[in-house]
mmCIF file of C-alpha atoms and ligand atoms in Angstrom:
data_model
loop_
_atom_site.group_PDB
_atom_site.id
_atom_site.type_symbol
_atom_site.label_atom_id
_atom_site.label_comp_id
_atom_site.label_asym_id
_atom_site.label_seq_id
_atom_site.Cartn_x
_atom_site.Cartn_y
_atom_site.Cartn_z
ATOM 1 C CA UNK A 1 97.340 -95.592 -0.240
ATOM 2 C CA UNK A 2 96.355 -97.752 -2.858
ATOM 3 C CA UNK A 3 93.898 -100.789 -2.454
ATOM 4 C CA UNK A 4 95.922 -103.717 -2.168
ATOM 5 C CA UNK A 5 97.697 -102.571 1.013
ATOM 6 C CA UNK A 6 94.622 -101.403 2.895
ATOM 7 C CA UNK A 7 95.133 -104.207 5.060
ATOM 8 C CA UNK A 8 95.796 -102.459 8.804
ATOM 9 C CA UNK A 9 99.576 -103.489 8.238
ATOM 10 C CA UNK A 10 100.951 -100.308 9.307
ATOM 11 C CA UNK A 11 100.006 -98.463 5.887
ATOM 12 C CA UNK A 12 98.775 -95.675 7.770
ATOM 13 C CA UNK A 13 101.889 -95.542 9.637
ATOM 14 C CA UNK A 14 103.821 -95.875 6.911
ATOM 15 C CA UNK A 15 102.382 -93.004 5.010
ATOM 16 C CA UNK A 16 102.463 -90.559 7.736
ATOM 17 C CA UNK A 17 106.162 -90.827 7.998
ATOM 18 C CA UNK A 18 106.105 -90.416 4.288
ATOM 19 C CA UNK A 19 107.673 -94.152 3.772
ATOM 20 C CA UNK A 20 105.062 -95.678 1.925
ATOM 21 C CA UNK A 21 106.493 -98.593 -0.621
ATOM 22 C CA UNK A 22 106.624 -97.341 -4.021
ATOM 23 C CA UNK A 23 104.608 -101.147 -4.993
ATOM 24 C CA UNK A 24 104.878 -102.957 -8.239
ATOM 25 C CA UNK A 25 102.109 -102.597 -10.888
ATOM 26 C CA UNK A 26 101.956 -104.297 -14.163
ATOM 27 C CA UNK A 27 103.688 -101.474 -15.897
ATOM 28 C CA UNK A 28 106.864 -101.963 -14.119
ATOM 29 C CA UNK A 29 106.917 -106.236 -15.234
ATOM 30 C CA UNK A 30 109.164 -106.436 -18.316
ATOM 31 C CA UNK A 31 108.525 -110.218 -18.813
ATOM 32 C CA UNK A 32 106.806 -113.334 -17.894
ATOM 33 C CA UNK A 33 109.502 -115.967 -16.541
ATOM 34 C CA UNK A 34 106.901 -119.168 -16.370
ATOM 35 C CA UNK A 35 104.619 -120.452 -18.825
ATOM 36 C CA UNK A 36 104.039 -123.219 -21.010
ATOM 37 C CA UNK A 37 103.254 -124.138 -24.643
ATOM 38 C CA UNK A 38 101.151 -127.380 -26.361
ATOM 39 C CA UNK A 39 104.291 -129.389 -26.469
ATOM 40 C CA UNK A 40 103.331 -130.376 -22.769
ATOM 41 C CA UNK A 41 99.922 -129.469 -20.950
ATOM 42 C CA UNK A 42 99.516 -126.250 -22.378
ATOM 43 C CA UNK A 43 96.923 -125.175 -24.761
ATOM 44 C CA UNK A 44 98.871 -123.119 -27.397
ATOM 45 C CA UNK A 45 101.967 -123.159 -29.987
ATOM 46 C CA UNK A 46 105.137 -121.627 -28.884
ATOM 47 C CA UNK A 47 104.574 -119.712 -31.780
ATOM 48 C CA UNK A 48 101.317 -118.259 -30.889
ATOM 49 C CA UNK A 49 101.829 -118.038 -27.487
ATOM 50 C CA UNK A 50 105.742 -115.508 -28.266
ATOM 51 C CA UNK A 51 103.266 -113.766 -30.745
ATOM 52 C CA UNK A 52 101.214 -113.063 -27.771
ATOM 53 C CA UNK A 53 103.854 -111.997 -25.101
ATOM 54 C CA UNK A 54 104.935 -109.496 -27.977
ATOM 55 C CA UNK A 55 101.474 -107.836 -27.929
ATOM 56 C CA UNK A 56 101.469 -107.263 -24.059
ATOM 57 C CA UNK A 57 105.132 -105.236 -25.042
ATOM 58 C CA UNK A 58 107.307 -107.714 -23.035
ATOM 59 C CA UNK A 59 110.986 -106.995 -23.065
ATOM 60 C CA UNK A 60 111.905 -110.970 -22.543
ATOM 61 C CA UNK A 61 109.756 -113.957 -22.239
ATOM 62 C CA UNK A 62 110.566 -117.105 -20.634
ATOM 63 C CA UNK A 63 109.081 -120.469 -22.489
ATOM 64 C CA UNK A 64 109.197 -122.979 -19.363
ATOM 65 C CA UNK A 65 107.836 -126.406 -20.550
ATOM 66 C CA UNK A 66 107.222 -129.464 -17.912
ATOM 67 C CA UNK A 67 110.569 -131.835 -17.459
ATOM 68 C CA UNK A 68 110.123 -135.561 -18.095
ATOM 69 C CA UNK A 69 109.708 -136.442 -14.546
ATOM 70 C CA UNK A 70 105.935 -135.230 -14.502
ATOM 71 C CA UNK A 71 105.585 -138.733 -16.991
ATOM 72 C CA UNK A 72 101.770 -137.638 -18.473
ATOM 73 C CA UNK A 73 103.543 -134.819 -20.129
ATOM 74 C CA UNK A 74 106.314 -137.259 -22.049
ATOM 75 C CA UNK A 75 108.902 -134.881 -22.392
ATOM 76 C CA UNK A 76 111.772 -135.976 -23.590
ATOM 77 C CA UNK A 77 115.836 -134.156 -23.961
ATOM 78 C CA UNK A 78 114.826 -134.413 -27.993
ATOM 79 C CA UNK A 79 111.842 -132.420 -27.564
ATOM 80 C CA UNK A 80 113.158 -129.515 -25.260
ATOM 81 C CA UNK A 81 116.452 -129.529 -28.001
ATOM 82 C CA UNK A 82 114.063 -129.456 -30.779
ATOM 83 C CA UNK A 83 111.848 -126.515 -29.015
ATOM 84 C CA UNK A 84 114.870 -124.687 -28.244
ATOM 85 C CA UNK A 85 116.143 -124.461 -31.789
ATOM 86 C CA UNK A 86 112.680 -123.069 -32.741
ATOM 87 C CA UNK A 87 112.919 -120.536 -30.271
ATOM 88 C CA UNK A 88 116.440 -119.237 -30.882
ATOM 89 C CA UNK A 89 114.619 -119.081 -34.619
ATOM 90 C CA UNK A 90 111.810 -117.012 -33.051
ATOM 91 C CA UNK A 91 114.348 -115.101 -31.093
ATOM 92 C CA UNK A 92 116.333 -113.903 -34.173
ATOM 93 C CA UNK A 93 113.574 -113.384 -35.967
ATOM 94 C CA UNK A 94 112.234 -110.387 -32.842
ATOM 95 C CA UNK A 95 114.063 -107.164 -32.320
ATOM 96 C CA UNK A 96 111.672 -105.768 -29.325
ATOM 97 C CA UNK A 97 111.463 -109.300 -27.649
ATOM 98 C CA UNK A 98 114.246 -111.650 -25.977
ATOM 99 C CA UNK A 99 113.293 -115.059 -25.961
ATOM 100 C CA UNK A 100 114.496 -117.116 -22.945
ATOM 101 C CA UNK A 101 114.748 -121.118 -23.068
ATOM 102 C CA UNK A 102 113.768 -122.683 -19.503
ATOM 103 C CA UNK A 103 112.119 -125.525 -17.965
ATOM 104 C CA UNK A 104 110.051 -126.295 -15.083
ATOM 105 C CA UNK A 105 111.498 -128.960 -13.159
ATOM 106 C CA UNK A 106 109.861 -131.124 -10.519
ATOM 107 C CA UNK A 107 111.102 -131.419 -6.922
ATOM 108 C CA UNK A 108 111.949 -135.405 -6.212
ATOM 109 C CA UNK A 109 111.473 -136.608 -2.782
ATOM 110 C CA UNK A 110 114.862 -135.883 -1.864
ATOM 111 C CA UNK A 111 115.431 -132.638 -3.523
ATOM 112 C CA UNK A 112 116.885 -133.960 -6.656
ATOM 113 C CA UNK A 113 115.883 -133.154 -10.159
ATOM 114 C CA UNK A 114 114.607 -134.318 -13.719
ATOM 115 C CA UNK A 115 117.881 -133.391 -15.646
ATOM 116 C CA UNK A 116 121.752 -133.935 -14.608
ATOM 117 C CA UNK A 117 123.630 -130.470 -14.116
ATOM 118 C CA UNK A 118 125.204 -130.658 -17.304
ATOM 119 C CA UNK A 119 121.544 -131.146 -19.209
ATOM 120 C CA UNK A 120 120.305 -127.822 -16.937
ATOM 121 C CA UNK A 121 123.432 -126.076 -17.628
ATOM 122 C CA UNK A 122 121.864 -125.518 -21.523
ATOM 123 C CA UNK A 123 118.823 -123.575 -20.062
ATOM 124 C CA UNK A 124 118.700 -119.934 -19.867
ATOM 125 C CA UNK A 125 116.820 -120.312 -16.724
ATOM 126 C CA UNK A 126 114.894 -123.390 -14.587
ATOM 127 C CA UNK A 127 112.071 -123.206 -12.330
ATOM 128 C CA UNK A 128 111.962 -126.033 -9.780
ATOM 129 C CA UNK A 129 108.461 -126.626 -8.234
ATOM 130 C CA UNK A 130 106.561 -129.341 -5.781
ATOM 131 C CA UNK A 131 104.432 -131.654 -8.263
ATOM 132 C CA UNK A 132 104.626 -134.613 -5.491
ATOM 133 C CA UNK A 133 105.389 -135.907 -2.487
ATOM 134 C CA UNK A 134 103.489 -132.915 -0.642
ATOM 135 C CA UNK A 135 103.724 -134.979 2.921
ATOM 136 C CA UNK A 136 107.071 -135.539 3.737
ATOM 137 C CA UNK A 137 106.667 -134.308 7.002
ATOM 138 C CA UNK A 138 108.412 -130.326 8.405
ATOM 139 C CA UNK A 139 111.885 -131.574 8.265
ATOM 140 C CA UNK A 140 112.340 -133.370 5.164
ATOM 141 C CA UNK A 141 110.244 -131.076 3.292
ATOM 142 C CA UNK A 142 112.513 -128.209 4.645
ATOM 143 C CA UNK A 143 115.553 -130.517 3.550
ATOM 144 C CA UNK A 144 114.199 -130.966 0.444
ATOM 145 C CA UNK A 145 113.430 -127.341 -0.625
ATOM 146 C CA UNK A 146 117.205 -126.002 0.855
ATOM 147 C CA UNK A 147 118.564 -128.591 -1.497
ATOM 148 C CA UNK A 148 116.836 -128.002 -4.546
ATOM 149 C CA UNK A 149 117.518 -124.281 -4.160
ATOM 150 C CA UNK A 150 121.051 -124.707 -3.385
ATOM 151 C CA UNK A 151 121.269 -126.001 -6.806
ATOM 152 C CA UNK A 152 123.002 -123.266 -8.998
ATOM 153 C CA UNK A 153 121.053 -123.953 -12.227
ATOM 154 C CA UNK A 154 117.714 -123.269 -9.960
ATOM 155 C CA UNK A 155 116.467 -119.967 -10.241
ATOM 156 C CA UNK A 156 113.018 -119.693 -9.314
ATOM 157 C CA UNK A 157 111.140 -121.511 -6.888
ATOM 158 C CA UNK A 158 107.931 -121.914 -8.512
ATOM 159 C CA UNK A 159 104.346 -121.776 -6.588
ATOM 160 C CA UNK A 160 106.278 -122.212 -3.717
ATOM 161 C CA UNK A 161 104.005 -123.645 -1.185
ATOM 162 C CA UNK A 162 101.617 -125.641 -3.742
ATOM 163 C CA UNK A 163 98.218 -124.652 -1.795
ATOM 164 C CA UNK A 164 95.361 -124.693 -3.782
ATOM 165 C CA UNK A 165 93.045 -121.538 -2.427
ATOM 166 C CA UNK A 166 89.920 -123.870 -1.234
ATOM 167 C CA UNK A 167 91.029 -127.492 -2.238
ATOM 168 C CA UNK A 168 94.748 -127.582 -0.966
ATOM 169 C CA UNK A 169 96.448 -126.281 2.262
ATOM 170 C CA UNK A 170 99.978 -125.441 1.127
ATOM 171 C CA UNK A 171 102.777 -127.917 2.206
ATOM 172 C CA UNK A 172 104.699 -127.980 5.624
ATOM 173 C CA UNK A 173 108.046 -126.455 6.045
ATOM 174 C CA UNK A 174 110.640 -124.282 8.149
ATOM 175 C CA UNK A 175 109.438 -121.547 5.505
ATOM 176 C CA UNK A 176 111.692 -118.958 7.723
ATOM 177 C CA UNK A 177 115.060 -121.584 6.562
ATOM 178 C CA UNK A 178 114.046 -121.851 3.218
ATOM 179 C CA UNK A 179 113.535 -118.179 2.560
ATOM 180 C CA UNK A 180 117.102 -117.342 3.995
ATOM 181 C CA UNK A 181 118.082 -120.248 1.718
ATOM 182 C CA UNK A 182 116.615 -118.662 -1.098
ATOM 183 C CA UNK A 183 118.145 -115.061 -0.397
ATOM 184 C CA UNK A 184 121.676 -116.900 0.866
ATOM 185 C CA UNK A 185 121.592 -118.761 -2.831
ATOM 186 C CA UNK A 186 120.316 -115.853 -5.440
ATOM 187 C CA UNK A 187 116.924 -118.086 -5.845
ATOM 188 C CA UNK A 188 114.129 -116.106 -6.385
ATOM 189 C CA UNK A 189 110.691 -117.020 -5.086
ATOM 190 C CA UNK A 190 107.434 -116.806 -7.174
ATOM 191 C CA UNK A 191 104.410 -115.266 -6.412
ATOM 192 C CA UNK A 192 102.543 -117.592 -9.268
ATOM 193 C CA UNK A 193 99.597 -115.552 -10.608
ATOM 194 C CA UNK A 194 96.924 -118.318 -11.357
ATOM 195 C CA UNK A 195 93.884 -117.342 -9.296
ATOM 196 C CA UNK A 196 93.782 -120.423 -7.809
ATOM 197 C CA UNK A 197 97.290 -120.724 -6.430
ATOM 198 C CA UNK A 198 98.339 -116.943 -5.361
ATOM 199 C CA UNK A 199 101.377 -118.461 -3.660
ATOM 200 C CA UNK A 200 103.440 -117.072 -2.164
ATOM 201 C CA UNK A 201 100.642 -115.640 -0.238
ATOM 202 C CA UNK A 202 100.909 -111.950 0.688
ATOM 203 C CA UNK A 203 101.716 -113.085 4.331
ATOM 204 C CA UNK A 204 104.484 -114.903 3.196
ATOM 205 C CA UNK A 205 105.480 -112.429 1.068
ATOM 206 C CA UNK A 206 105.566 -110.347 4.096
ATOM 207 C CA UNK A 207 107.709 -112.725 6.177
ATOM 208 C CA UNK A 208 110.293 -114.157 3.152
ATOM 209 C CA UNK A 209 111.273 -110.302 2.097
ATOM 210 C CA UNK A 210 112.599 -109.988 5.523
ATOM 211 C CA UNK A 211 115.156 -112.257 4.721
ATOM 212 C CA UNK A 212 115.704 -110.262 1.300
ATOM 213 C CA UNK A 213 114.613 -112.383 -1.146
ATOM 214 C CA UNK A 214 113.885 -112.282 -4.463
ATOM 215 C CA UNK A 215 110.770 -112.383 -6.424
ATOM 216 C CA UNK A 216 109.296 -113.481 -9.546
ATOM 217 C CA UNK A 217 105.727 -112.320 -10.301
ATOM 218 C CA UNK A 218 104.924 -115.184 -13.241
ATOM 219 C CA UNK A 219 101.408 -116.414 -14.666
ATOM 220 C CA UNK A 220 102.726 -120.026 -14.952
ATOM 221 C CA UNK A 221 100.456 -119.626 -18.368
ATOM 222 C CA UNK A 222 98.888 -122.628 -19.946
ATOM 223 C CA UNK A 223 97.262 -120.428 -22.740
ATOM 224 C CA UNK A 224 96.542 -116.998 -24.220
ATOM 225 C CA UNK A 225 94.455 -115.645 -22.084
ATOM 226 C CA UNK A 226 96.518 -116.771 -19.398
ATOM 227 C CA UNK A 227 99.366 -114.042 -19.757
ATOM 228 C CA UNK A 228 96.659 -111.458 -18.718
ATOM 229 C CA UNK A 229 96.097 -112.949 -15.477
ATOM 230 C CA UNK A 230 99.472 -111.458 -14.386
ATOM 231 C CA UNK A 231 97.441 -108.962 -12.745
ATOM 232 C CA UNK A 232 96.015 -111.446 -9.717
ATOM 233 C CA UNK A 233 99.923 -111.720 -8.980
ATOM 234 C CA UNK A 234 100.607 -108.182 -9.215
ATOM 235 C CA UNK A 235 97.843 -107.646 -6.409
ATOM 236 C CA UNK A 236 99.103 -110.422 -4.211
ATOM 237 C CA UNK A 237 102.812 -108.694 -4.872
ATOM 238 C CA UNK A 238 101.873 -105.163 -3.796
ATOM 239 C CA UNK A 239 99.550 -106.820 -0.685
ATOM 240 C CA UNK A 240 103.100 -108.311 0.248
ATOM 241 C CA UNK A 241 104.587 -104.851 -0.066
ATOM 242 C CA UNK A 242 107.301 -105.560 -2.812
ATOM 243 C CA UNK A 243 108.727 -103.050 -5.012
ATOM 244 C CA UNK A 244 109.907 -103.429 -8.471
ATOM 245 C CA UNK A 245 113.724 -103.858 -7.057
ATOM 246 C CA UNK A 246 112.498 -107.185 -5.519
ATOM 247 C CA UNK A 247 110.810 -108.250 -8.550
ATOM 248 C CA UNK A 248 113.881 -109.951 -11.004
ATOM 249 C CA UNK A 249 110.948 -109.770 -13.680
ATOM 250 C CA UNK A 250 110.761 -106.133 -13.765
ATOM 251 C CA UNK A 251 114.600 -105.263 -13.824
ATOM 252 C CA UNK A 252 116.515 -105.115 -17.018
ATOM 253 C CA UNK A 253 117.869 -107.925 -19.152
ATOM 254 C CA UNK A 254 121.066 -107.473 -18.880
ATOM 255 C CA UNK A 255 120.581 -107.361 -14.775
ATOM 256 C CA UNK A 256 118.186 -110.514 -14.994
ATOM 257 C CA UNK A 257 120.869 -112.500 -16.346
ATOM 258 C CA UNK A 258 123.628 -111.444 -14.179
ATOM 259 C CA UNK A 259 120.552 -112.360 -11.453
ATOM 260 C CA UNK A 260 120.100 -116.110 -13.119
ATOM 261 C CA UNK A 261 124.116 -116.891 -13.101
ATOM 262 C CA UNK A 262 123.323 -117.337 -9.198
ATOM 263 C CA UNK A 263 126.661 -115.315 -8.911
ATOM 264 C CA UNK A 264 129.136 -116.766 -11.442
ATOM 265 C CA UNK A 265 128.760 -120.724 -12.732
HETATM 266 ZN ZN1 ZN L 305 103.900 -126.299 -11.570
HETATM 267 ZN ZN1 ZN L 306 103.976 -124.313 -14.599
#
């Protein structure tokens, strides 16, 4: 049994009746489907930052910028047209490496978005995450997350709960509705890497694969040395039990974008 699920879950139960999870490692993750780049908060290029997914022998890479809504990054529809000709230059330029052009979007009040669906429609894939409004109350947050996940450019619902391990409790919701949501829709659900988020948790890991979801094991990288902390979300993944088949970022290309089509726009 390895480490991560020595947690008196029924491991030892498990392994007696020889039905142990086969858990994801960091070998089975074929690409990184959140991370950022200087041309909003993070820290490198685009180029040096594909340079460095190519080193860690990713299959595909997903360059996820912030969306204008989040106004201290200034985004702007020139800029994410401008960075996604450079990376369908980077893109040609690769044979080992697919480069994928996405965004991170921010979660309005109501569920809404930065971009109209036309606008999102040009993205190979979106995350949609909680930047705001973290208060709304059980019902209206619940509201709010269905929505935005019932949106069929939304792929990935990025640090879903928002907590902050020792500054921020994560927000209130009907997490039970918006997991079934998520599986109902073809949304998968991250398990965001940064050692400060972990989220999902591996309890509601637990809890959201019983409603067989899908999940997305991302660093949400703001720099180099960022891409290596995909291992704090691979721990939190196998302490939630999930296999590589739950894990969109460890299947194949061709069955990650049949996965981000949310079945047939
Ligand atoms: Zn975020
Ligand atoms: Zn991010």
């Amino acid at each position: 049994i390895v480490p991560t699920l020595r947690e008196d879950r029924g491991e030892i139960e498990a392994a007696l009746r020889g039905e142990l999870p086969r858990v994801v490692t960091e070998r089975d993750v074929r690409g990184d489907l959140h991370t950022h780049t200087d041309l909003t908060d993070g820290l490198a290029s685009l180029d040096a930052m594909v340079e460095a997914a190519a080193e860690r022998g990713y299959a595909y890479y997903a360059v996820t910028d912030h969306a204008p809504d989040l106004y201290m990054q200034r985004m702007t529809d020139e800029k994410v047209l401008a960075q996604r000709e450079r990376l369908r230059e980077l893109d040609g330029a690769r044979r080992r490496m697919r480069l994928l052009h996405g965004t991170e979007l921010n979660i309005g009040p109501d569920g809404g978005l930065d971009w109209p669906d036309a606008f999102l429609a040009g993205f190979d894939l979106c995350v949609a995450s909680l930047h705001s409004h973290f208060d709304l109350g059980r019902t209206a947050m619940t509201r709010r997350l269905v929505r935005v996940v019932e949106n069929p450019h939304v792929n990935i619902l990025g640090h879903p709960t928002t907590r902050l391990i020792g500054r921020r409790a994560g927000v209130d919701a009907d997490w039970d509705e918006v997991f079934a949501a998520c599986a109902r829709t073809g949304t998968a659900l991250e398990v965001n890497a940064q050692p400060d988020r972990l989220d999902l948790g591996d309890e509601d890991i637990l809890r959201a694969r019983t409603h067989g979801v899908r999940f997305a094991v991302n660093t949400d990288a703001h720099s180099v040395p960022h891409l290596a902390q995909l291992r704090y979300g691979i721990g939190t993944a196998q302490r939630g039990w999930l296999t590589p088949d739950e894990v969109i970022n460890t299947w194949s290309l061709t069955r990650l974008r049949r996965f981000l089509r949310k079945g047939g726009r």
